CSV table of C-alpha atoms and ligand atoms in Angstrom, one decimal:
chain,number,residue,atom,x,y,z
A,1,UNK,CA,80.0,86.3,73.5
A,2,UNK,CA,77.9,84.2,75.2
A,3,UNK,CA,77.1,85.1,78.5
A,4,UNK,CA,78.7,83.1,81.7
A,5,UNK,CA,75.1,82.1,83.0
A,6,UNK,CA,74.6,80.5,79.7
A,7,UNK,CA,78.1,79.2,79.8
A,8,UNK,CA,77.7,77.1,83.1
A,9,UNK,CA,74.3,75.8,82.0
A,10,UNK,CA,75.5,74.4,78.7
A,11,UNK,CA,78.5,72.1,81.1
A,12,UNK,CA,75.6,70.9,83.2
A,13,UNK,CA,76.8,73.1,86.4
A,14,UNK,CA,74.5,74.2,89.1
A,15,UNK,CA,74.7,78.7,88.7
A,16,UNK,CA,75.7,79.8,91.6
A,17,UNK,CA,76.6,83.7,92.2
A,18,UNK,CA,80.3,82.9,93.3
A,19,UNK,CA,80.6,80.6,90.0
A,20,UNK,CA,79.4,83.2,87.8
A,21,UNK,CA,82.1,85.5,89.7
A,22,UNK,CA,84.9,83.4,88.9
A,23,UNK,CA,84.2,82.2,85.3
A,24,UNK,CA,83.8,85.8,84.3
A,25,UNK,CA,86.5,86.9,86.2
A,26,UNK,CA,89.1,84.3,84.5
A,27,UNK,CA,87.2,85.1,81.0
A,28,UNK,CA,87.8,88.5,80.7
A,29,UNK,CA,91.7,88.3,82.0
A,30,UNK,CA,94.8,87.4,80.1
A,31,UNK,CA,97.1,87.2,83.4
A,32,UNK,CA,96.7,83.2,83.5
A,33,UNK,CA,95.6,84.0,87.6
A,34,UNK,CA,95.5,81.3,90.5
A,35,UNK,CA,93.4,80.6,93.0
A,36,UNK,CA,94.9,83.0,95.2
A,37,UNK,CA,94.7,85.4,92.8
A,38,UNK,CA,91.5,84.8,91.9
A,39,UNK,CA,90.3,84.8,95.6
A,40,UNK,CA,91.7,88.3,96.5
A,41,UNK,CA,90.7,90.0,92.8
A,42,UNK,CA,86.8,88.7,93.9
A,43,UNK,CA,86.8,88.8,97.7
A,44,UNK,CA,86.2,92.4,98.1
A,45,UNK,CA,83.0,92.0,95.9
A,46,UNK,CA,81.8,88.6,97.3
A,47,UNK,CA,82.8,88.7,100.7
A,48,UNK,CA,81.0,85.1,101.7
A,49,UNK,CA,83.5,83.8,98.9
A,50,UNK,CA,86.2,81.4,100.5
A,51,UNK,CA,89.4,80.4,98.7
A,52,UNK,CA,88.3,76.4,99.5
A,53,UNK,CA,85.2,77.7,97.0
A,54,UNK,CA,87.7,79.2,94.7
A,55,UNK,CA,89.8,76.1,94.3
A,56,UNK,CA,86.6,73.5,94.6
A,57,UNK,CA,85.2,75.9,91.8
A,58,UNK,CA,88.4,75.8,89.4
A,59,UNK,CA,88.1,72.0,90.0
A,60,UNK,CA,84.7,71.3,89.0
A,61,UNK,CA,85.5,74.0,86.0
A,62,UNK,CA,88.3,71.8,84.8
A,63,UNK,CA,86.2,68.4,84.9
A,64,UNK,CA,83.8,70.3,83.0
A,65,UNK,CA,86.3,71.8,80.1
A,66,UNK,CA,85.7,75.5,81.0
A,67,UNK,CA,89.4,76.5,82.0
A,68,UNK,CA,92.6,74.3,81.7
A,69,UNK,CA,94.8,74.4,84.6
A,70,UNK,CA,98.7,75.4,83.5
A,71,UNK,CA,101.7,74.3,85.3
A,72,UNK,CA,104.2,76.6,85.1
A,73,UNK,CA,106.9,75.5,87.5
A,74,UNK,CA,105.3,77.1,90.7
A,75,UNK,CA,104.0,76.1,94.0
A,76,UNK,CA,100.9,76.6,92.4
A,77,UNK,CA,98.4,76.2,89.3
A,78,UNK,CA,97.5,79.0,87.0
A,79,UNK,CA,94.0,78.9,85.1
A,80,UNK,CA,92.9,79.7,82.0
A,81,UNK,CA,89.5,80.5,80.1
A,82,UNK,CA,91.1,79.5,76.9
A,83,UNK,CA,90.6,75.6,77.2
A,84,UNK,CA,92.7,75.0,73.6
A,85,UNK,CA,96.2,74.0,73.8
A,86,UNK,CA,98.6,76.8,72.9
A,87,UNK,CA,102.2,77.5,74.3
A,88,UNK,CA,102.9,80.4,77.1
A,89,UNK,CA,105.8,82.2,77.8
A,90,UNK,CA,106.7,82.9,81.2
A,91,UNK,CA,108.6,86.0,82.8
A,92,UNK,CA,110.8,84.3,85.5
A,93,UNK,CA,110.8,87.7,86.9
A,94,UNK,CA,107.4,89.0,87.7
A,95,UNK,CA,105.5,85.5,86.9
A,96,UNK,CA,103.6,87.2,83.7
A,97,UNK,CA,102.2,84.5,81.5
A,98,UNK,CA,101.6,85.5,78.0
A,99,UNK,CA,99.9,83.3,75.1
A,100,UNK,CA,101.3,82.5,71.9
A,101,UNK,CA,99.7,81.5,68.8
A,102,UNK,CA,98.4,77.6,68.3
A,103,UNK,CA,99.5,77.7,65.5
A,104,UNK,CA,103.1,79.0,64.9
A,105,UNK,CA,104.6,75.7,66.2
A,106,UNK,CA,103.4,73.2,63.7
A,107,UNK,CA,107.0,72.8,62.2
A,108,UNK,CA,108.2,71.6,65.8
A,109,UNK,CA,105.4,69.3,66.4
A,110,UNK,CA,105.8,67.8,62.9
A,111,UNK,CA,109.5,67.5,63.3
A,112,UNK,CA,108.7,65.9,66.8
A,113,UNK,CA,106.6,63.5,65.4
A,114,UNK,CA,109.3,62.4,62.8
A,115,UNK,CA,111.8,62.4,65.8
A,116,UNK,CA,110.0,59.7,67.6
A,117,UNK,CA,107.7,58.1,65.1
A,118,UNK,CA,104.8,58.9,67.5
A,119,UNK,CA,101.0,60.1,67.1
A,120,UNK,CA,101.7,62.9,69.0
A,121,UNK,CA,98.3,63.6,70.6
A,122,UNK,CA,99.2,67.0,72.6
A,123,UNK,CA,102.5,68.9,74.1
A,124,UNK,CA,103.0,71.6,76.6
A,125,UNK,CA,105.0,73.9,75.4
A,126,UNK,CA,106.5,77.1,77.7
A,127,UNK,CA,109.0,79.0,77.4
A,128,UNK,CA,110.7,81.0,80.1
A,129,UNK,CA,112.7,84.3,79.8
A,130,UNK,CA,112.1,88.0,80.9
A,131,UNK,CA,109.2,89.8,79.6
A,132,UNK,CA,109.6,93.5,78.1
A,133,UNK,CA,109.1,95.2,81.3
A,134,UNK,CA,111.9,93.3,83.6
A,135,UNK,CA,114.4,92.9,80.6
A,136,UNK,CA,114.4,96.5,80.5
A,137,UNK,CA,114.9,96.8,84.2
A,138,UNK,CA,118.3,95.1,84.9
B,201,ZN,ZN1,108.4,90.3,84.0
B,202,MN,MN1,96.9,80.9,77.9
């Protein structure tokens, strides 16, 4: 893997200490963070860090293609490292977001294309339920 440095120079970004911090933070995680999240996980490390920076950060990583920002139905956006589309499931619960595979929805967006006679170009796709943990805690 190449290394976040490297990363940021390939976009074009300026390397900054705090943008190294936060791309390799959201690179190595699966939890789908957000700002906040992201802010209190680094603070303690890089105590000049703000949460403005963290958001202004996320932004300019966005523009650039280095995390997609994911909707999921709450006050605010999560982020992610992995800048492909693929569907998420999301514990209404405890607010765990988990990937799913690209690929195992390709019947669904064929069918949707000979729905509605579009060229589908993308699709958001999330679905919402109780993860492991919380459905075995009611
Ligand atoms: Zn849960
Ligand atoms: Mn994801």
């Amino acid at each position: 893997m190449k290394d976040t440095t490297q990363i940021l120079r390939a976009k074009g970004l300026k390397v900054t200490p705090q943008r190294i911090a936060i791309y390799t933070m959201l690179s190595h995680t699966d939890e789908h963070p957000n700002a906040e999240t992201i802010y209190r996980s680094l603070e303690p490390t890089n105590p000049t860090l703000s949460l403005a920076t963290v958001y202004k950060t996320l932004d300019f990583f966005k523009t650039s293609g280095l995390v997609q920002e994911l909707n999921v139905g709450e006050a605010s956006s999560r982020y992610d490292a992995i800048v492909t589309r693929h569907p998420h499931a999301v514990c209404t619960c405890c607010g765990k977001v988990v990937d799913l595979p690209a690929d195992a929805f390709e019947e669904l967006r064929h069918r949707a294309c000979q729905l509605t006679d579009f060229s589908l170009e993308s699709e958001q796709l999330i679905f919402y339920g109780k993860c492991p943990k919380c459905k075995n805690q009611t």
